[in-house]
């Protein structure tokens, strides 16, 4: 299994040593194989003998002529503070220490003494939990843990050895291993597996540990194959991804099998939350049904039109509709902004009443969110070009101009839609009917003449101030996609 | 799970009914759902009460107004005769009966009452055996068993129901199920899983049966995804496949991951032996190392140059080298054959001594195996065109003609290679050096003048009878690819 770890004999390897039989065998095997080593031992302060165990490891390192690093943390206190189990807290602090020291020393990898017995326990644990392929594949001989380091891998050179082998190796080479050195990764559940269930399974298959270690190896190969397929599906269905969200093309997702969707959601979840430990099948299956749902770690599936988002913060999702803000005009208002040109599209609001001169005479472009422009033009009535498009609003300029205002939607807003004279409808109902996602409603731009809503921008125009037989001049407002998306 | 079975309400479904709780629930559920049904019950003659159980099922069918078919076989006798376990023999005879009756009745599917409990046992059994993804994925809701029928699927509509659910369904609907109806698929091993191990695993996960049934579902999706990848790799690396062998392009295989190779070998093995029940990981891993090896069911991996064959009968592999046979001239010799034109390339042998007139004067083509031609031409010596190609042999016609013979290689054959006058080498050594596969050697054509080997056809020419300063006329023999491969 050393070969699968892909280590170079020229570069340092940090070896995590508890002093137990596995880690001492690992240390000796790697030294015999000629790798330059750094011994690292972590004191979890969970048992009174921990300090003397670390001292024991330090002495072994000295006798082997190897450099040694150590640190200690109060795992129990950290666990309580962070709301973690003792095992989770121990793992997090230990790995943080190991990778920090590996970076400091310029090590090529962190090596741990996991054996085929550990692998069998891991596979069995995932099997009992129903973790699917991603869990059943167990531990890889070489693996990046992005939470701890993006480049230095964790390697497990003894993954093909049974614990019986590390024991006889230590006896043969007279290595002074500690029989009580704590394996803090060993939860109560895992201990039951080790001391009760695995021995019981041996009555069904005497080679169960090796069998499960082989199953892991076989499934790792299958998982790698599948990952290639997931890679190419990812290319196809992901329209955007970042630190805050992953955006899928919903119609493309619908063309994929549920199995592939499950893998895509799993990957997306881990890309947003690298520290996630597991996502169960039921959760992934719900996600794969492509309906709004909660995934793991606070992540939610949000569907808007043909977009499906995975995020834990709706406010960070991209905005592709016109939006304005109440915060305008704010303290950072500039001259450019007062002329209707804003620096931040989402925060743009033009107080029309302060620009009367411009509105009376000047054609104008106002950015509404990063992708949208509102254009305003004054001209004579041209009855051949009266648009009924919701993206186009034409008002009688003599009645409306000078009183034009833009403001965002407020709860309770009503207006009188074009074609329904004398009848008002609630804007909230209009938003629902038009399937405008909730998060866009409170910043949706409305055009008013005085206090009357005359255009729900881009969606519906009203009966009020519309062009009549007596109209001479019009103000023509149009919502357009901006050519330059970002300033 | 009924939806996943893909059944049409217009076509007959054959339901396998033992009279036990699962099969009775299945029968009732399918009738309630409106499928036209045929009840089939098989008597394995393994227990004295079997006959009365079949009678019980017949009565239920009558009461439900459903057609009924039955048959019986002496499973124990068949098992002994075929060297099968009782369980294997029972399964084979039962499925043979079910699919035969399904064909007779024009049924769209054979339905069985497998439940989530059976699924959990199956997954667990494969897990303990180390069967890899193909086994861990358990039973599919719809599946073709090519050994029994190439088109009628086996469907398992109750795969999502636990046994507790079928029991309460039967009680609720007052279905008179037999508590002792034998499930002949239940081996001693499976019984231990059911009554001992699964209850024990429930102390780790109370929902273990449902968890394992979900694992199966999840892995079936993954397996289907992987199968697509295997499909496209198959297109790329398989150069020929038939009933007797599968031929791989070895250099293409080397470009694939071991995991993908394992799946390809698994698929190839099942394409040759649809009745294979399992291939373990070690065996597939050995195969994936691309060295000659034994696979399951008598199948062997044979490597010849850039060909890798999987077969259980080397004699059925394709022949792409020149070959002749000792059987010629045989009783079916025809006039065409005596002129050097044979009907069966592999069996071709021209007894030159019987064609002296032709050889003295006539140019000739002799097929040597289905893809090869030996051309013979007589002409004046042309020193500008003296080839040293092993596919070309030029002899002094006055010395050699009239004494030319073709015969296949015999153990002990030696000859004097061109450029090594006075020194003879063993042809067997030559074959080894040139990496000629063993299966081709005993039919390899040799050209002789009298009793002396002058050309190991296509491979090496000899010192003997070569063109000299006193040569006037030559006989020029050339090995060529035939344009028409098959007669």
Tab-separated table of N, CA and C in Angstrom, chain A residues 64-178:
chain	number	residue	atom	x	y	z
A	64	UNK	N	15.761	6.977	17.493
A	64	UNK	CA	15.821	6.719	16.049
A	64	UNK	C	16.525	7.854	15.306
A	65	UNK	N	16.903	8.881	16.054
A	65	UNK	CA	17.593	10.017	15.440
A	65	UNK	C	16.679	10.861	14.562
A	66	UNK	N	15.397	10.947	14.969
A	66	UNK	CA	14.424	11.682	14.148
A	66	UNK	C	13.961	12.948	14.856
A	67	UNK	N	13.694	14.026	14.102
A	67	UNK	CA	13.137	15.223	14.706
A	67	UNK	C	11.733	14.949	15.244
A	68	UNK	N	11.326	15.724	16.254
A	68	UNK	CA	10.071	15.466	16.958
A	68	UNK	C	9.331	16.772	17.208
A	69	UNK	N	8.025	16.783	16.993
A	69	UNK	CA	7.199	17.946	17.359
A	69	UNK	C	6.005	17.469	18.164
A	70	UNK	N	5.544	18.329	19.047
A	70	UNK	CA	4.371	17.971	19.848
A	70	UNK	C	3.580	19.229	20.175
A	71	UNK	N	2.343	19.030	20.598
A	71	UNK	CA	1.516	20.127	21.087
A	71	UNK	C	0.403	19.485	21.910
A	72	UNK	N	-0.269	20.306	22.688
A	72	UNK	CA	-1.379	19.743	23.461
A	72	UNK	C	-2.528	20.736	23.460
A	73	UNK	N	-3.727	20.200	23.537
A	73	UNK	CA	-4.923	21.030	23.617
A	73	UNK	C	-5.899	20.371	24.571
A	74	UNK	N	-6.741	21.191	25.161
A	74	UNK	CA	-7.758	20.638	26.042
A	74	UNK	C	-8.978	20.283	25.198
A	75	UNK	N	-9.006	19.047	24.719
A	75	UNK	CA	-10.038	18.603	23.792
A	75	UNK	C	-11.433	18.721	24.408
A	76	UNK	N	-11.538	18.322	25.684
A	76	UNK	CA	-12.859	18.323	26.328
A	76	UNK	C	-13.461	19.726	26.351
A	77	UNK	N	-12.628	20.723	26.692
A	77	UNK	CA	-13.111	22.104	26.734
A	77	UNK	C	-13.533	22.583	25.346
A	78	UNK	N	-12.680	22.252	24.358
A	78	UNK	CA	-12.981	22.659	22.976
A	78	UNK	C	-14.298	22.020	22.506
A	79	UNK	N	-14.467	20.745	22.834
A	79	UNK	CA	-15.687	20.030	22.429
A	79	UNK	C	-16.918	20.719	23.005
A	80	UNK	N	-16.841	21.064	24.291
A	80	UNK	CA	-17.977	21.714	24.942
A	80	UNK	C	-18.255	23.070	24.306
A	81	UNK	N	-17.194	23.833	24.033
A	81	UNK	CA	-17.351	25.172	23.478
A	81	UNK	C	-17.941	25.137	22.073
A	82	UNK	N	-17.550	24.134	21.290
A	82	UNK	CA	-17.974	24.086	19.888
A	82	UNK	C	-19.199	23.207	19.664
A	83	UNK	N	-19.666	22.576	20.738
A	83	UNK	CA	-20.810	21.685	20.575
A	83	UNK	C	-20.492	20.447	19.764
A	84	UNK	N	-19.252	19.960	19.924
A	84	UNK	CA	-18.830	18.761	19.191
A	84	UNK	C	-18.761	17.580	20.153
A	85	UNK	N	-18.789	16.364	19.589
A	85	UNK	CA	-18.503	15.209	20.423
A	85	UNK	C	-17.007	15.212	20.718
A	86	UNK	N	-16.601	14.500	21.781
A	86	UNK	CA	-15.186	14.409	22.142
A	86	UNK	C	-14.375	13.897	20.943
A	87	UNK	N	-14.928	12.895	20.243
A	87	UNK	CA	-14.183	12.296	19.131
A	87	UNK	C	-13.990	13.294	17.996
A	88	UNK	N	-15.068	14.041	17.685
A	88	UNK	CA	-14.970	15.039	16.610
A	88	UNK	C	-13.954	16.118	16.978
A	89	UNK	N	-14.039	16.593	18.236
A	89	UNK	CA	-13.128	17.654	18.684
A	89	UNK	C	-11.686	17.154	18.658
A	90	UNK	N	-11.465	15.910	19.115
A	90	UNK	CA	-10.116	15.337	19.150
A	90	UNK	C	-9.546	15.252	17.740
A	91	UNK	N	-10.368	14.773	16.828
A	91	UNK	CA	-9.933	14.627	15.437
A	91	UNK	C	-9.571	15.997	14.847
A	92	UNK	N	-10.439	16.972	15.081
A	92	UNK	CA	-10.230	18.284	14.487
A	92	UNK	C	-8.935	18.918	15.006
A	93	UNK	N	-8.744	18.886	16.331
A	93	UNK	CA	-7.556	19.521	16.915
A	93	UNK	C	-6.276	18.767	16.518
A	94	UNK	N	-6.357	17.442	16.514
A	94	UNK	CA	-5.180	16.641	16.158
A	94	UNK	C	-4.775	16.911	14.711
A	95	UNK	N	-5.754	16.859	13.786
A	95	UNK	CA	-5.438	17.073	12.368
A	95	UNK	C	-4.943	18.493	12.119
A	96	UNK	N	-5.531	19.454	12.844
A	96	UNK	CA	-5.095	20.835	12.693
A	96	UNK	C	-3.608	20.944	13.059
A	97	UNK	N	-3.249	20.303	14.205
A	97	UNK	CA	-1.855	20.271	14.643
A	97	UNK	C	-0.966	19.578	13.600
A	98	UNK	N	-1.373	18.426	13.131
A	98	UNK	CA	-0.528	17.651	12.208
A	98	UNK	C	-0.263	18.410	10.916
A	99	UNK	N	-1.304	19.023	10.349
A	99	UNK	CA	-1.124	19.717	9.076
A	99	UNK	C	-0.377	21.040	9.262
A	100	UNK	N	-0.588	21.671	10.413
A	100	UNK	CA	0.156	22.904	10.689
A	100	UNK	C	1.655	22.587	10.753
A	101	UNK	N	2.008	21.509	11.459
A	101	UNK	CA	3.419	21.138	11.571
A	101	UNK	C	3.977	20.675	10.222
A	102	UNK	N	3.137	20.009	9.444
A	102	UNK	CA	3.577	19.554	8.124
A	102	UNK	C	3.892	20.756	7.232
A	103	UNK	N	3.051	21.788	7.296
A	103	UNK	CA	3.309	23.008	6.516
A	103	UNK	C	4.596	23.670	6.987
A	104	UNK	N	4.727	23.788	8.306
A	104	UNK	CA	5.922	24.428	8.876
A	104	UNK	C	7.198	23.752	8.423
A	105	UNK	N	7.154	22.401	8.407
A	105	UNK	CA	8.366	21.642	8.103
A	105	UNK	C	8.532	21.408	6.608
A	106	UNK	N	7.558	21.852	5.821
A	106	UNK	CA	7.624	21.603	4.377
A	106	UNK	C	7.488	20.123	4.045
A	107	UNK	N	6.702	19.392	4.828
A	107	UNK	CA	6.546	17.946	4.589
A	107	UNK	C	5.671	17.694	3.356
A	108	UNK	N	5.931	16.573	2.674
A	108	UNK	CA	5.144	16.237	1.489
A	108	UNK	C	3.800	15.612	1.856
A	109	UNK	N	3.688	15.051	3.082
A	109	UNK	CA	2.460	14.359	3.470
A	109	UNK	C	2.414	14.163	4.977
A	110	UNK	N	1.192	13.943	5.472
A	110	UNK	CA	0.987	13.498	6.851
A	110	UNK	C	0.644	12.016	6.772
A	111	UNK	N	1.426	11.176	7.456
A	111	UNK	CA	1.173	9.731	7.405
A	111	UNK	C	0.560	9.262	8.714
A	112	UNK	N	-0.505	8.455	8.614
A	112	UNK	CA	-1.126	7.879	9.816
A	112	UNK	C	-1.091	6.354	9.718
A	113	UNK	N	-1.211	5.707	10.877
A	113	UNK	CA	-1.041	4.255	10.945
A	113	UNK	C	-2.316	3.455	10.771
A	114	UNK	N	-3.300	3.975	10.016
A	114	UNK	CA	-4.535	3.209	9.816
A	114	UNK	C	-4.245	1.876	9.130
A	115	UNK	N	-4.885	0.821	9.630
A	115	UNK	CA	-4.654	-0.528	9.105
A	115	UNK	C	-5.908	-1.073	8.425
A	116	UNK	N	-5.762	-2.289	7.894
A	116	UNK	CA	-6.914	-2.965	7.287
A	116	UNK	C	-8.026	-3.152	8.316
A	117	UNK	N	-7.642	-3.299	9.609
A	117	UNK	CA	-8.669	-3.412	10.658
A	117	UNK	C	-9.463	-2.113	10.766
A	118	UNK	N	-8.753	-0.984	10.736
A	118	UNK	CA	-9.453	0.310	10.778
A	118	UNK	C	-10.341	0.458	9.543
A	119	UNK	N	-9.790	0.046	8.409
A	119	UNK	CA	-10.551	0.127	7.162
A	119	UNK	C	-11.828	-0.709	7.264
A	120	UNK	N	-11.690	-1.937	7.766
A	120	UNK	CA	-12.856	-2.818	7.904
A	120	UNK	C	-13.892	-2.177	8.820
A	121	UNK	N	-13.424	-1.584	9.920
A	121	UNK	CA	-14.360	-0.922	10.843
A	121	UNK	C	-15.067	0.251	10.159
A	122	UNK	N	-14.290	1.008	9.390
A	122	UNK	CA	-14.870	2.164	8.701
A	122	UNK	C	-15.936	1.722	7.691
A	123	UNK	N	-15.586	0.713	6.906
A	123	UNK	CA	-16.540	0.217	5.905
A	123	UNK	C	-17.790	-0.314	6.603
A	124	UNK	N	-17.570	-1.074	7.657
A	124	UNK	CA	-18.694	-1.658	8.393
A	124	UNK	C	-19.584	-0.569	8.990
A	125	UNK	N	-18.950	0.459	9.545
A	125	UNK	CA	-19.696	1.557	10.145
A	125	UNK	C	-20.578	2.234	9.084
A	126	UNK	N	-20.000	2.484	7.918
A	126	UNK	CA	-20.781	3.115	6.848
A	126	UNK	C	-21.879	2.178	6.338
A	127	UNK	N	-21.564	0.901	6.316
A	127	UNK	CA	-22.548	-0.091	5.875
A	127	UNK	C	-23.760	-0.070	6.805
A	128	UNK	N	-23.495	-0.035	8.092
A	128	UNK	CA	-24.599	-0.034	9.065
A	128	UNK	C	-25.390	1.264	9.009
A	129	UNK	N	-24.726	2.350	8.648
A	129	UNK	CA	-25.394	3.648	8.564
A	129	UNK	C	-26.143	3.837	7.254
A	130	UNK	N	-25.764	3.032	6.240
A	130	UNK	CA	-26.387	3.203	4.930
A	130	UNK	C	-25.811	4.385	4.173
A	131	UNK	N	-24.477	4.456	4.147
A	131	UNK	CA	-23.834	5.660	3.612
A	131	UNK	C	-23.649	5.650	2.097
A	132	UNK	N	-24.000	4.550	1.437
A	132	UNK	CA	-23.817	4.531	-0.013
A	132	UNK	C	-22.362	4.395	-0.406
A	133	UNK	N	-22.132	4.490	-1.715
A	133	UNK	CA	-20.803	4.238	-2.270
A	133	UNK	C	-19.725	5.134	-1.665
A	134	UNK	N	-20.048	6.422	-1.480
A	134	UNK	CA	-19.051	7.372	-0.976
A	134	UNK	C	-18.540	6.961	0.400
A	135	UNK	N	-19.404	6.344	1.206
A	135	UNK	CA	-18.968	5.884	2.513
A	135	UNK	C	-18.377	4.486	2.462
A	136	UNK	N	-19.030	3.600	1.714
A	136	UNK	CA	-18.594	2.206	1.666
A	136	UNK	C	-17.189	2.066	1.104
A	137	UNK	N	-16.730	3.043	0.323
A	137	UNK	CA	-15.403	2.954	-0.252
A	137	UNK	C	-14.313	3.152	0.807
A	138	UNK	N	-14.699	3.538	2.017
A	138	UNK	CA	-13.743	3.587	3.122
A	138	UNK	C	-12.670	4.643	2.954
A	139	UNK	N	-11.500	4.352	3.558
A	139	UNK	CA	-10.396	5.317	3.548
A	139	UNK	C	-9.493	5.072	2.351
A	140	UNK	N	-9.076	6.143	1.726
A	140	UNK	CA	-8.159	6.034	0.581
A	140	UNK	C	-6.719	6.042	1.094
A	141	UNK	N	-5.789	5.389	0.374
A	141	UNK	CA	-4.393	5.422	0.806
A	141	UNK	C	-3.776	6.814	0.707
A	142	UNK	N	-4.351	7.658	-0.152
A	142	UNK	CA	-3.846	9.025	-0.300
A	142	UNK	C	-5.051	9.923	-0.528
A	143	UNK	N	-5.114	11.030	0.238
A	143	UNK	CA	-6.351	11.780	0.230
A	143	UNK	C	-6.084	13.209	0.680
A	144	UNK	N	-6.742	14.163	0.034
A	144	UNK	CA	-6.656	15.556	0.470
A	144	UNK	C	-7.838	15.868	1.391
A	145	UNK	N	-7.558	16.438	2.534
A	145	UNK	CA	-8.622	16.918	3.435
A	145	UNK	C	-8.617	18.443	3.342
A	146	UNK	N	-9.441	19.002	2.462
A	146	UNK	CA	-9.341	20.438	2.175
A	146	UNK	C	-9.527	21.318	3.404
A	147	UNK	N	-10.246	20.822	4.427
A	147	UNK	CA	-10.448	21.639	5.626
A	147	UNK	C	-9.120	21.899	6.331
A	148	UNK	N	-8.196	20.932	6.238
A	148	UNK	CA	-6.939	21.077	6.975
A	148	UNK	C	-5.801	21.580	6.091
A	149	UNK	N	-5.761	21.105	4.854
A	149	UNK	CA	-4.777	21.638	3.920
A	149	UNK	C	-5.201	21.298	2.492
A	150	UNK	N	-5.042	22.274	1.614
A	150	UNK	CA	-5.520	22.091	0.244
A	150	UNK	C	-4.539	21.289	-0.597
A	151	UNK	N	-3.305	21.127	-0.112
A	151	UNK	CA	-2.292	20.482	-0.958
A	151	UNK	C	-1.577	19.299	-0.327
A	152	UNK	N	-1.351	19.359	0.968
A	152	UNK	CA	-0.638	18.259	1.624
A	152	UNK	C	-1.608	17.102	1.851
A	153	UNK	N	-1.312	15.922	1.299
A	153	UNK	CA	-2.253	14.813	1.476
A	153	UNK	C	-2.049	14.086	2.802
A	154	UNK	N	-3.109	13.421	3.226
A	154	UNK	CA	-3.023	12.443	4.302
A	154	UNK	C	-2.732	11.104	3.616
A	155	UNK	N	-1.697	10.380	4.080
A	155	UNK	CA	-1.416	9.068	3.476
A	155	UNK	C	-1.488	7.992	4.562
A	156	UNK	N	-1.870	6.773	4.106
A	156	UNK	CA	-2.059	5.658	5.048
A	156	UNK	C	-1.322	4.434	4.513
A	157	UNK	N	-0.011	4.398	4.745
A	157	UNK	CA	0.793	3.346	4.106
A	157	UNK	C	0.473	1.930	4.600
A	158	UNK	N	-0.149	1.780	5.788
A	158	UNK	CA	-0.373	0.440	6.340
A	158	UNK	C	-1.790	-0.075	6.105
A	159	UNK	N	-2.497	0.557	5.161
A	159	UNK	CA	-3.914	0.227	4.982
A	159	UNK	C	-4.134	-1.231	4.558
A	160	UNK	N	-3.105	-1.898	4.055
A	160	UNK	CA	-3.266	-3.304	3.662
A	160	UNK	C	-2.817	-4.262	4.763
A	161	UNK	N	-2.245	-3.722	5.847
A	161	UNK	CA	-1.795	-4.583	6.964
A	161	UNK	C	-2.925	-4.779	7.957
A	162	UNK	N	-3.039	-5.997	8.503
A	162	UNK	CA	-3.977	-6.192	9.611
A	162	UNK	C	-3.288	-5.759	10.897
A	163	UNK	N	-4.091	-5.562	11.948
A	163	UNK	CA	-3.500	-5.199	13.229
A	163	UNK	C	-2.604	-6.328	13.736
A	164	UNK	N	-3.002	-7.568	13.468
A	164	UNK	CA	-2.152	-8.696	13.869
A	164	UNK	C	-0.767	-8.567	13.223
A	165	UNK	N	-0.733	-8.061	11.996
A	165	UNK	CA	0.570	-7.889	11.321
A	165	UNK	C	1.405	-6.790	11.964
A	166	UNK	N	0.759	-5.654	12.323
A	166	UNK	CA	1.547	-4.594	12.964
A	166	UNK	C	2.059	-5.074	14.323
A	167	UNK	N	1.248	-5.870	15.006
A	167	UNK	CA	1.684	-6.402	16.305
A	167	UNK	C	2.893	-7.307	16.154
A	168	UNK	N	2.816	-8.225	15.194
A	168	UNK	CA	3.949	-9.153	15.077
A	168	UNK	C	5.172	-8.407	14.526
A	169	UNK	N	4.921	-7.372	13.710
A	169	UNK	CA	6.047	-6.564	13.223
A	169	UNK	C	6.748	-5.880	14.400
A	170	UNK	N	5.964	-5.293	15.307
A	170	UNK	CA	6.544	-4.598	16.464
A	170	UNK	C	7.293	-5.575	17.373
A	171	UNK	N	6.707	-6.763	17.586
A	171	UNK	CA	7.390	-7.752	18.429
A	171	UNK	C	8.705	-8.171	17.787
A	172	UNK	N	8.638	-8.437	16.478
A	172	UNK	CA	9.828	-8.892	15.751
A	172	UNK	C	10.955	-7.873	15.833
A	173	UNK	N	10.591	-6.577	15.669
A	173	UNK	CA	11.617	-5.533	15.682
A	173	UNK	C	11.798	-4.931	17.076
A	174	UNK	N	11.193	-5.593	18.087
A	174	UNK	CA	11.353	-5.154	19.488
A	174	UNK	C	11.039	-3.662	19.660
A	175	UNK	N	9.929	-3.225	19.047
A	175	UNK	CA	9.521	-1.817	19.184
A	175	UNK	C	8.684	-1.687	20.450
A	176	UNK	N	9.025	-0.730	21.320
A	176	UNK	CA	8.355	-0.633	22.626
A	176	UNK	C	7.012	0.083	22.524
A	177	UNK	N	6.010	-0.626	21.984
A	177	UNK	CA	4.720	0.056	21.793
A	177	UNK	C	3.916	0.089	23.090
A	178	UNK	N	3.089	1.116	23.200
A	178	UNK	CA	2.232	1.283	24.370
A	178	UNK	C	0.923	0.554	24.106
